[in-house]
Each structure stands twice: as C-alpha cells, then as structure tokens.
Tab-separated table of C-alpha atoms and ligand atoms in Angstrom:
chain	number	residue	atom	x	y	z
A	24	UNK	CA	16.840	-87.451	31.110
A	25	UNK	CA	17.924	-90.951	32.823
A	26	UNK	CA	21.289	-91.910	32.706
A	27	UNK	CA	22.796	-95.410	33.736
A	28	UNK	CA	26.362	-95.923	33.884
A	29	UNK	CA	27.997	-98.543	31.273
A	30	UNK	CA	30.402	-101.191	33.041
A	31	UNK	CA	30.179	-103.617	29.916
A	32	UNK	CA	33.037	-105.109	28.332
A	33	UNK	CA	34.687	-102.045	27.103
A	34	UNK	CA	34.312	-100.391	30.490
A	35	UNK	CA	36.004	-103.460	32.383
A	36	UNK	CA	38.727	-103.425	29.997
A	37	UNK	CA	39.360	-100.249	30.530
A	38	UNK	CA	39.372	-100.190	33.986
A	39	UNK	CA	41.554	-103.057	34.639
A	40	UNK	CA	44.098	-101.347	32.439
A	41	UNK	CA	43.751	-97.797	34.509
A	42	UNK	CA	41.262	-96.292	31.956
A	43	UNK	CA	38.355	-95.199	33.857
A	44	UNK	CA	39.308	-91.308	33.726
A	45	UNK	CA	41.548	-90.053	36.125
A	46	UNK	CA	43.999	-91.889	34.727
A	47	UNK	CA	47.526	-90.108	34.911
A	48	UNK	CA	47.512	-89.237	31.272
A	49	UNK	CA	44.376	-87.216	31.337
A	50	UNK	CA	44.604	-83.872	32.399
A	51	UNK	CA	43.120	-83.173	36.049
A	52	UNK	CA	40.578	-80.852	37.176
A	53	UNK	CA	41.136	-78.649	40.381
A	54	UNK	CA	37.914	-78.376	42.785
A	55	UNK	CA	37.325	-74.895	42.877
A	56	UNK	CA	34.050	-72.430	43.278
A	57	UNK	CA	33.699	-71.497	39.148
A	58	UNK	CA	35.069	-72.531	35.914
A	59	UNK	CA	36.029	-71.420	32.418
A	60	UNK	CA	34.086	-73.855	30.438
A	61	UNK	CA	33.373	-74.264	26.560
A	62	UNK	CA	30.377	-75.645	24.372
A	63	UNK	CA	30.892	-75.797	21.116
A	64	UNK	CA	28.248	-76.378	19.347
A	65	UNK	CA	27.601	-77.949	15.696
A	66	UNK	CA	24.756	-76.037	14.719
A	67	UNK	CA	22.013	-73.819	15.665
A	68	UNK	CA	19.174	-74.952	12.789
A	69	UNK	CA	17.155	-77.323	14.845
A	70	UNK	CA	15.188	-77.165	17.833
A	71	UNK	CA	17.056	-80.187	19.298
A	72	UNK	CA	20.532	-78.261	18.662
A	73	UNK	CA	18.391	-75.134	20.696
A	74	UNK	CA	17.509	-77.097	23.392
A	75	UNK	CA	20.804	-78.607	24.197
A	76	UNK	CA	22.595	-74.920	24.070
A	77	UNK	CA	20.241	-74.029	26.598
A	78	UNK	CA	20.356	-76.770	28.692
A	79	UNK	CA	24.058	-75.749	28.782
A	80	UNK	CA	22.964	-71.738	29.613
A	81	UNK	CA	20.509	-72.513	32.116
A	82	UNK	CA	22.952	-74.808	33.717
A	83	UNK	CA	25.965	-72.363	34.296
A	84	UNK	CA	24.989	-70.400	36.759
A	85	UNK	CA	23.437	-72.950	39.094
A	86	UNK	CA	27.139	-74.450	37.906
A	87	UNK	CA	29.563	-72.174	38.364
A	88	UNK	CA	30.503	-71.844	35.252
A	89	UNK	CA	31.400	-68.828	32.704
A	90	UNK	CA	30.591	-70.343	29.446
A	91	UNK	CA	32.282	-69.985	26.472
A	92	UNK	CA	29.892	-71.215	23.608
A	93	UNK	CA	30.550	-70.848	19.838
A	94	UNK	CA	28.095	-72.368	17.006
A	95	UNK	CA	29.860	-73.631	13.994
A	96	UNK	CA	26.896	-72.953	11.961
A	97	UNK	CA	27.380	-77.015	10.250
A	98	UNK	CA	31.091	-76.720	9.598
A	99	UNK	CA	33.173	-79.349	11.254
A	100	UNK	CA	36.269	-76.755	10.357
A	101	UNK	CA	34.463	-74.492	12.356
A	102	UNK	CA	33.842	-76.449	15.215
A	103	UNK	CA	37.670	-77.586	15.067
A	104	UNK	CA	38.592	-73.340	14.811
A	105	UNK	CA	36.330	-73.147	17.807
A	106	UNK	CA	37.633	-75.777	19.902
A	107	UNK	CA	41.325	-74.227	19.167
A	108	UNK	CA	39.753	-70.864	19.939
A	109	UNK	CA	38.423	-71.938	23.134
A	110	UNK	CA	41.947	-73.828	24.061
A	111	UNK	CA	43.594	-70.770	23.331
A	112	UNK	CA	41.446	-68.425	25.741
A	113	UNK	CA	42.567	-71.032	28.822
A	114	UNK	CA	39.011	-72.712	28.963
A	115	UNK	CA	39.124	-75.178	32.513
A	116	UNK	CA	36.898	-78.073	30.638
A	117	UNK	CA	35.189	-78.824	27.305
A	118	UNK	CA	32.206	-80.012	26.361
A	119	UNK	CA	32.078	-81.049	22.829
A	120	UNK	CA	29.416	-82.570	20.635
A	121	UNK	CA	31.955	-83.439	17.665
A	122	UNK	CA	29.498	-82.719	14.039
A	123	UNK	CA	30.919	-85.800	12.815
A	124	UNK	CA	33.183	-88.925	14.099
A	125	UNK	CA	36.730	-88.278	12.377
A	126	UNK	CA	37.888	-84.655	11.794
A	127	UNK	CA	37.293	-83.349	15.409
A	128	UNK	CA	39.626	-85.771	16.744
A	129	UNK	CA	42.941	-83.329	16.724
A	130	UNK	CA	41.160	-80.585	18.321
A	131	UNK	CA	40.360	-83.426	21.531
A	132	UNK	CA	43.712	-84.022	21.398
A	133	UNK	CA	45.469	-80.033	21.336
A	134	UNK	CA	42.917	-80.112	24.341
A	135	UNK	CA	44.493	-82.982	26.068
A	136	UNK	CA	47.459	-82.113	24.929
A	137	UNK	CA	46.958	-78.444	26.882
A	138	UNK	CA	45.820	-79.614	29.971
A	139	UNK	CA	41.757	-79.711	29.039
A	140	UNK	CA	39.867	-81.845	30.226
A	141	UNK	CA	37.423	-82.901	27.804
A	142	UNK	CA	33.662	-84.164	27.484
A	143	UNK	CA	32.412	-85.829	24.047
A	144	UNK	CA	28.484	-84.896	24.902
A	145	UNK	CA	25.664	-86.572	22.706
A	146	UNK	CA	27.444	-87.376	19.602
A	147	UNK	CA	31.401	-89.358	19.636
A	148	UNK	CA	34.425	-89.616	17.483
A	149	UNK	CA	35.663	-92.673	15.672
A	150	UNK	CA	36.956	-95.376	18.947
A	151	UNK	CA	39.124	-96.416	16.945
A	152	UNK	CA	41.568	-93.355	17.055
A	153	UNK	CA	40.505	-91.935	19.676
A	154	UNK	CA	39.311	-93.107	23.173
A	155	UNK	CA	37.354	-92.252	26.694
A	156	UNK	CA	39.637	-92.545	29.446
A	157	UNK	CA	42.542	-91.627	27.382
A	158	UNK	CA	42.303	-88.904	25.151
A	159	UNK	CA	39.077	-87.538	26.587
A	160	UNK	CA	37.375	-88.264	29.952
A	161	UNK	CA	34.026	-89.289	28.754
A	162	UNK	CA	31.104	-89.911	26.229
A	163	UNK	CA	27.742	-88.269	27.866
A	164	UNK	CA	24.991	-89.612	25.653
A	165	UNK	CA	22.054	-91.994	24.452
A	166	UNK	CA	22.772	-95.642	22.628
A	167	UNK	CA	22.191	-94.460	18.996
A	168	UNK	CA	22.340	-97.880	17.276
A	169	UNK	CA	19.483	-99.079	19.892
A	170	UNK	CA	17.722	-95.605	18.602
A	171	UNK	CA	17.431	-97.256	15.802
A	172	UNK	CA	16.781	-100.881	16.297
A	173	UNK	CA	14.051	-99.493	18.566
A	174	UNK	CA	12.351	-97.940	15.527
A	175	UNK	CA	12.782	-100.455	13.369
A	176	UNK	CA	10.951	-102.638	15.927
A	177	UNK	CA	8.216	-100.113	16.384
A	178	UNK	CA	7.543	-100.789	12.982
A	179	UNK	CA	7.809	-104.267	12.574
A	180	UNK	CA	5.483	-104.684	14.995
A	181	UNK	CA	2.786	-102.229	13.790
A	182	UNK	CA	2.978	-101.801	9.677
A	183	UNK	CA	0.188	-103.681	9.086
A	184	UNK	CA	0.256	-103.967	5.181
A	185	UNK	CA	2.128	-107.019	3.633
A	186	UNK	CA	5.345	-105.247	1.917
A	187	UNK	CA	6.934	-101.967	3.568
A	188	UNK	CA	8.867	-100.132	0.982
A	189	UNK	CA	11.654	-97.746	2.977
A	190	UNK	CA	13.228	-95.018	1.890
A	191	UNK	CA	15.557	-93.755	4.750
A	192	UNK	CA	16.522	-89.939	5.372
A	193	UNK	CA	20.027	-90.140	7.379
A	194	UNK	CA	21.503	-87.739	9.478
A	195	UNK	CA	24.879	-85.465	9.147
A	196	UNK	CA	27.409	-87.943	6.834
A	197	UNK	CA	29.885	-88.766	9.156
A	198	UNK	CA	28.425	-88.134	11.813
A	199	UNK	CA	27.749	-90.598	15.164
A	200	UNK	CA	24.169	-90.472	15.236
A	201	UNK	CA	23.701	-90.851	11.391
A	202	UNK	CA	26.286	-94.086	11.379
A	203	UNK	CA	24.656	-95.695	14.462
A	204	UNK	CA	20.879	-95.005	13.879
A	205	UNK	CA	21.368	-96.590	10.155
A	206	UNK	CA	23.342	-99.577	11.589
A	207	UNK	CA	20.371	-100.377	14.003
A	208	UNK	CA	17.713	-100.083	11.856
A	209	UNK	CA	19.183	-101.830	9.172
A	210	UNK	CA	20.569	-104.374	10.927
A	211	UNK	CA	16.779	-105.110	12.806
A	212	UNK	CA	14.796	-104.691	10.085
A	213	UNK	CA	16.865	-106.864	7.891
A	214	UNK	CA	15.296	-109.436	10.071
A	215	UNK	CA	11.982	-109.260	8.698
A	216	UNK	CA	11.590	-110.347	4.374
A	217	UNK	CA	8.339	-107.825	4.596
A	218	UNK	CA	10.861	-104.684	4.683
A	219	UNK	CA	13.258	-103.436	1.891
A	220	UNK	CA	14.811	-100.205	2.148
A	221	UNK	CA	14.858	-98.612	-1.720
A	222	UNK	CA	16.706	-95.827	-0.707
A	223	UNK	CA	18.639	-94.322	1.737
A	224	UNK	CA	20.114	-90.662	1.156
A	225	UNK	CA	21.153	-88.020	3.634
A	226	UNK	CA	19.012	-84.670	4.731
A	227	UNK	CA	22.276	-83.186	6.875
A	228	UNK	CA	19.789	-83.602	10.153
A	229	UNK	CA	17.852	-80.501	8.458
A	230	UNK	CA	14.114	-79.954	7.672
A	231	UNK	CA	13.957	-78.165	4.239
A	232	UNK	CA	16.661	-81.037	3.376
A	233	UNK	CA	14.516	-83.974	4.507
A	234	UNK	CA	11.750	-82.170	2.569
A	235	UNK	CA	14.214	-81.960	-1.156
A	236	UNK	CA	15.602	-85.411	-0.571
A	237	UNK	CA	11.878	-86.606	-0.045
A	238	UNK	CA	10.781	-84.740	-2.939
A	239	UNK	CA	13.634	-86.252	-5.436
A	240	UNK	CA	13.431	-89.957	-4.085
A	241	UNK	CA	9.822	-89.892	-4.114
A	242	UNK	CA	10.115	-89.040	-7.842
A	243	UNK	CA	12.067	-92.319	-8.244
A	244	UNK	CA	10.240	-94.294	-6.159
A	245	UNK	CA	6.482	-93.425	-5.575
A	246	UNK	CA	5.751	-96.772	-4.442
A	247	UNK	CA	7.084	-96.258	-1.033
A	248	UNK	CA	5.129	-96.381	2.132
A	249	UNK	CA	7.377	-96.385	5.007
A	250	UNK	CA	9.887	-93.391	5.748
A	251	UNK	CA	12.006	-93.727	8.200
A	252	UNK	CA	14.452	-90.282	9.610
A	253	UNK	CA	17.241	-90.131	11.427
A	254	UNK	CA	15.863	-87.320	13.019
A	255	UNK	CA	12.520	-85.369	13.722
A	256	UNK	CA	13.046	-82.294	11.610
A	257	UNK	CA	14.049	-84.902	8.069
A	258	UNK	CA	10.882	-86.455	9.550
A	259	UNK	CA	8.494	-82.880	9.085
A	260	UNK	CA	10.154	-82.539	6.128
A	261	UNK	CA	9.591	-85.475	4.572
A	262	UNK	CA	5.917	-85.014	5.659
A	263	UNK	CA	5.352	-82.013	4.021
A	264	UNK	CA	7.209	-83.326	0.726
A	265	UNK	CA	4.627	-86.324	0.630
A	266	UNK	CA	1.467	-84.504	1.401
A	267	UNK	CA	2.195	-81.420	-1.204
A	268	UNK	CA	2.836	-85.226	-3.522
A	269	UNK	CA	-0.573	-86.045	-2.845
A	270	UNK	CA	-0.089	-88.470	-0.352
A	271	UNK	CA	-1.508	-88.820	3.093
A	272	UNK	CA	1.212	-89.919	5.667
A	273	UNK	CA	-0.106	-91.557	8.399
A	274	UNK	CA	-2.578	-93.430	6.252
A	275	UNK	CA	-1.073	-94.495	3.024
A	276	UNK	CA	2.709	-93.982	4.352
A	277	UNK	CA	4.229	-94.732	7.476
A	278	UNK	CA	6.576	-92.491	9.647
A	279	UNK	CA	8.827	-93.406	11.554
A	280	UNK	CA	12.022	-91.237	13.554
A	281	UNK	CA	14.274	-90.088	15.927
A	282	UNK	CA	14.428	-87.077	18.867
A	283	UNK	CA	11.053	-86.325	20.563
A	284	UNK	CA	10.774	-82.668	19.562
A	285	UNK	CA	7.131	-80.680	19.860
A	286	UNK	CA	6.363	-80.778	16.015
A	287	UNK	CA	6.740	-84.689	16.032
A	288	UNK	CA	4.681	-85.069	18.939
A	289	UNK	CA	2.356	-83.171	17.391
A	290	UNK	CA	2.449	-84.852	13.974
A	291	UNK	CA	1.790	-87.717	16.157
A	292	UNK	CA	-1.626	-86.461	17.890
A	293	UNK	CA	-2.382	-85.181	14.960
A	294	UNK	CA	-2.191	-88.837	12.987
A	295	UNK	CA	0.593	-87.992	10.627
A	296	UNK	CA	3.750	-89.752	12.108
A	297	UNK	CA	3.488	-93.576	13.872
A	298	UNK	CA	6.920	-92.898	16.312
A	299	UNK	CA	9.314	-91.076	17.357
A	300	UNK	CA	12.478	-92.732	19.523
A	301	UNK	CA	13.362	-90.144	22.336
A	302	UNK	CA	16.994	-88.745	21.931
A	303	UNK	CA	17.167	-86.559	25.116
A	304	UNK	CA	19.258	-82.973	24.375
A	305	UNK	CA	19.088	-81.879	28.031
A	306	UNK	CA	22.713	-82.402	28.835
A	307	UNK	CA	23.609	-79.367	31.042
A	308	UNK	CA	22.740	-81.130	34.748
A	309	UNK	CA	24.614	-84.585	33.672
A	310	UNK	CA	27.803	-82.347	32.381
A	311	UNK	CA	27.696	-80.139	35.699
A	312	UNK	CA	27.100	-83.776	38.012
A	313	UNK	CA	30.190	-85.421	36.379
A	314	UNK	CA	32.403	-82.555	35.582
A	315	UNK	CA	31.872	-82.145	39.788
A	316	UNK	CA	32.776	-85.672	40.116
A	317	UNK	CA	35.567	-86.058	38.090
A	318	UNK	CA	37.095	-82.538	39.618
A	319	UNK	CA	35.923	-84.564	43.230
A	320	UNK	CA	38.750	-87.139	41.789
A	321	UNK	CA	36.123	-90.357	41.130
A	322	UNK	CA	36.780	-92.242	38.382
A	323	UNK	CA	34.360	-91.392	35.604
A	324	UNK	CA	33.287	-94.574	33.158
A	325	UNK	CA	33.781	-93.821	29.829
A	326	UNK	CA	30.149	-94.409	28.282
A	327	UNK	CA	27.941	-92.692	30.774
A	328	UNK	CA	24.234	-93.725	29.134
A	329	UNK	CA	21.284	-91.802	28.813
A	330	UNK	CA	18.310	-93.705	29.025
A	331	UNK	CA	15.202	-92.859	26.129
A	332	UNK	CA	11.586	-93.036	26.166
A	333	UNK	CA	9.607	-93.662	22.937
A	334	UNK	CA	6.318	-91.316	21.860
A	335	UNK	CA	3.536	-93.172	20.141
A	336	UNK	CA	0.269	-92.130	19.607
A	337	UNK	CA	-0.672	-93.694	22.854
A	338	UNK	CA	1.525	-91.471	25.139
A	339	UNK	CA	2.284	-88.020	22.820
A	340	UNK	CA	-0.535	-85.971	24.287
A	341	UNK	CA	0.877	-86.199	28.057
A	342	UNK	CA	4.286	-85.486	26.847
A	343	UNK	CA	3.731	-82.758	24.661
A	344	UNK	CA	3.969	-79.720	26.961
A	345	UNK	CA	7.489	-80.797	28.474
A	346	UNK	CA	8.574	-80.984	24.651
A	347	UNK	CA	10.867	-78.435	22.206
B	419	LIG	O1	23.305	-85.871	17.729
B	419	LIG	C1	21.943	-85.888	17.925
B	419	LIG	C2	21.211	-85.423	16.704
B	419	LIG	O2	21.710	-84.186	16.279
B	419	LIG	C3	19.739	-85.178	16.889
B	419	LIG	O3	18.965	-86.286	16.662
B	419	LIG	C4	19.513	-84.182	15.815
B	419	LIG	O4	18.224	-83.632	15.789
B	419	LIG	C5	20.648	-83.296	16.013
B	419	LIG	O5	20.960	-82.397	15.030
C-alpha cells in the first residue's frame, strides 16, 4: 500500500480554519508504550474484509496495541452496538470502517464526545454531517470515485465491439465505496455514446449475491456484454451466473471490477475477467504510523490517500502470490 497525503482544497480550508486534527475540539492522544484500541469491523464474508482484520492483528503487537475487534456480521446496528461497546470498555483510539455513510455517524460522535479519538479507515461517513478534523481525526483510505473512473477507462479503451451493454453489480447501499465507485464510472463512461448501462442493482459486496442478481438481470436482459462490479467477489459471482447461462465471459462478455483479491487475479490469467482496480485492505501499518503521529502531536490531514495499482492480464501473474 502507497499512501500520499491530500492538501487539496478541502485540506487548505481546513487548515486555515484550525482543522488539520489536533485541533482543540478533538480529543488528544497521550504518547505512551501500549494502547486500548478498537476495530470494528463490518463484516467477515469476504476475503478483502479478512485481509484487512488481519492487517489490523498482525499489526498490534509490533504496535503496542491490545485490540478490541468485533464483526458486525453486515449490520450497521451492530457495528453502531459495537462502537458503543468498545466506548464503554475505555478503548484509547478507534478505528472504524463505517458499513455505510449515514447511520454510524452518532457512534463517531459518543466517541468524540468520550474522549476517543477516532479513525474512519477505508470506507467514510456522509461530509456533510460529519467531518475529519472535527468530529473524527482522519479518513485512511483509497479515492473510490477514481476506482471507478479508472475502470470505466479500462474499458473504454479496450471493449473492442461497437455497443457495450452494462449491467452494473453495486456494492453495500449506502455505503462509501458503493456511492463513489458508481459515481465514477458513470460519470466516465457517460462520456463515450458506445456504453449504456441497462441495469444497475446491488449484490451487498457479496459473492452468492453478485451471482442471484446476475442470474435475475440476465433473465431481463441477455443482450448484455459488459459487467461491471463494485467489487471482486459480485465480480466471481457474476461469472459463475453467466457461464452456468451459457455464456463465456471473457469472450462474449466483458468483466470489469474492483479490489485485487487472488480469485480475480486468477479469473484474469485464466481469461475470464479483463480488470480489476486495486483497492488495498492492508491498513494496519498506516493506522499504527499515524495513530503514532497524531499521539507525537503533528497535525494529521484529514484525507490521508492510498495510492492503487490496476491488474490486467498483462501484470496478474507477477502479482498473484502477494494476493488474498
Ligand atoms: O470498502 C471497501 C470494499 O468493502 C471492498 O471493495 C469490498 O470488497 C469490501 O467489502
């Protein structure tokens, strides 16, 4: 994972008004040798939601942290019982990957509002009700509307057939990722008359979903020959619906997606998928590095980027062992 540190507009504004974090309304963080910290974490169902927990476990110890970590098993309620949980057993910090952008937003705030300091990691909440470098310190994680701008361009610039008919899995309603990643696709690919999206229907982020909403939208529209997923395991899914359909992805439909995990580099080698936009979950070392920091008392910029790579059939094979 690369991370570069946003000082756009936003940022500027912020900091001339005293909102890089630090400021005096967010809670501070004492330097000491170990910490209380919680993860709480959305769901456990995919390997990308695996890989970030333990990014999280093999980071404590090197650390100093005891880590609290809950899974809300897909229930925003339950990551918002967590959170309070968590508050209520004195955590030091929290590190929070909200499910989706609005009903997480009173649990940052009991945490700010008890002395927390806390970390939106990979996915946000809606900006505007609730901001970085007031009610929590930070937002750890990748551009998710350039996720999916960057796909869309993948595929404007290799489809080579003369109409590409969409249909489009999206991610968790609600949620960040799923909002952003349709806003950049849609928004590039708009820019092109070849492309029209038929349909565009949610698989929750989850495989055997991605595989029923393929199956029922393929029923409505079997002319399509593009798919395009919000994430890697819609993308499987969605692969499996087509070819038990009849239909040979990679030849006679195009896939396209979002993540970088083992199966879709594999479905890549193996001629079945066209892309897949990285969307790095190995957030323990960048949580540790600015939790340190902000404890250190620097002021931490509120968007602190991480950088993606994209896997195409040109790179998948070198990449695949250091996948999930
Ligand atoms: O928030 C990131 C997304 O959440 C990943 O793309 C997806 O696989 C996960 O569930």
């Amino acid at each position: 994972m690369t991370t570069r540190i946003l000082m756009g507009a936003t940022a500027i504004a912020l900091a001339l008004s005293g909102g890089l974090a630090q400021a005096q309304d967010l809670p501070p963080l004492e330097q000491k040798d170990s910490y209380r910290v919680g993860f709480a974490q959305t769901e456990s169902n995919n390997p990308w939601r695996i890989a970030q927990t333990k990014s999280f476990q093999d980071t404590a110890a090197q650390c100093g942290w005891e880590l609290l970590l809950t899974d809300a098993g897909g229930s925003a309620a339950k990551q918002v019982a967590d959170v309070d949980s968590m508050i209520a057993q004195q955590i030091d910090v929290l590190f929070l990957p909200p499910r989706e952008e609005s009903p997480l937003i009173p649990a940052v705030m009991r945490a700010k509002a008890a002395g927390i300091p806390t970390f939106l990691v990979d996915r946000s909440v809606d900006p505007n009700v609730a901001q970085a470098g007031r009610d929590y310190v930070s937002f750890l994680g990748s551009d998710f509307i350039d996720q999916g701008s960057r796909a869309a361009n993948w595929l404007i610039e290799n489809f080579e057939g003369d109409q590409g008919v969409i249909i489009q899995l999206e991610g968790t309603t609600g949620s960040s990722p799923a909002n952003d990643r349709k806003k950049g696709f849609d928004d590039t690919i708009a820019g092109d008359d070849r492309f029209t999206i038929v349909a565009s229907r949610s698989g929750d982020f989850a495989r055997d979903q991605g595989r029923q909403v393929m199956e029922t939208l393929l029923q409505a529209h079997p002319e399509v020959n593009v798919v395009y997923a919000h994430n890697d395991e819609m993308a499987i899914g969605a692969i499996q619906a087509l070819e038990a359909a009849g239909r040979t992805p990679g030849e006679d439909v195009t896939v396209v997606s979002i993540d970088g995990t083992r199966d879709a580099l594999q479905a890549i080698i193996d001629g079945k998928m066209g892309v897949t936009v990285e969307s790095s979950p190995f957030f323990g070392p960048l949580a540790c590095e600015t939790m340190k920091r902000y404890a250190a008392g620097e002021a931490i910029e509120p968007w602190i980027k991480v950088e993606d790579r994209i896997f195409t059939s040109e790179n998948a094979a070198e990449h695949i062992d250091e996948a999930y």
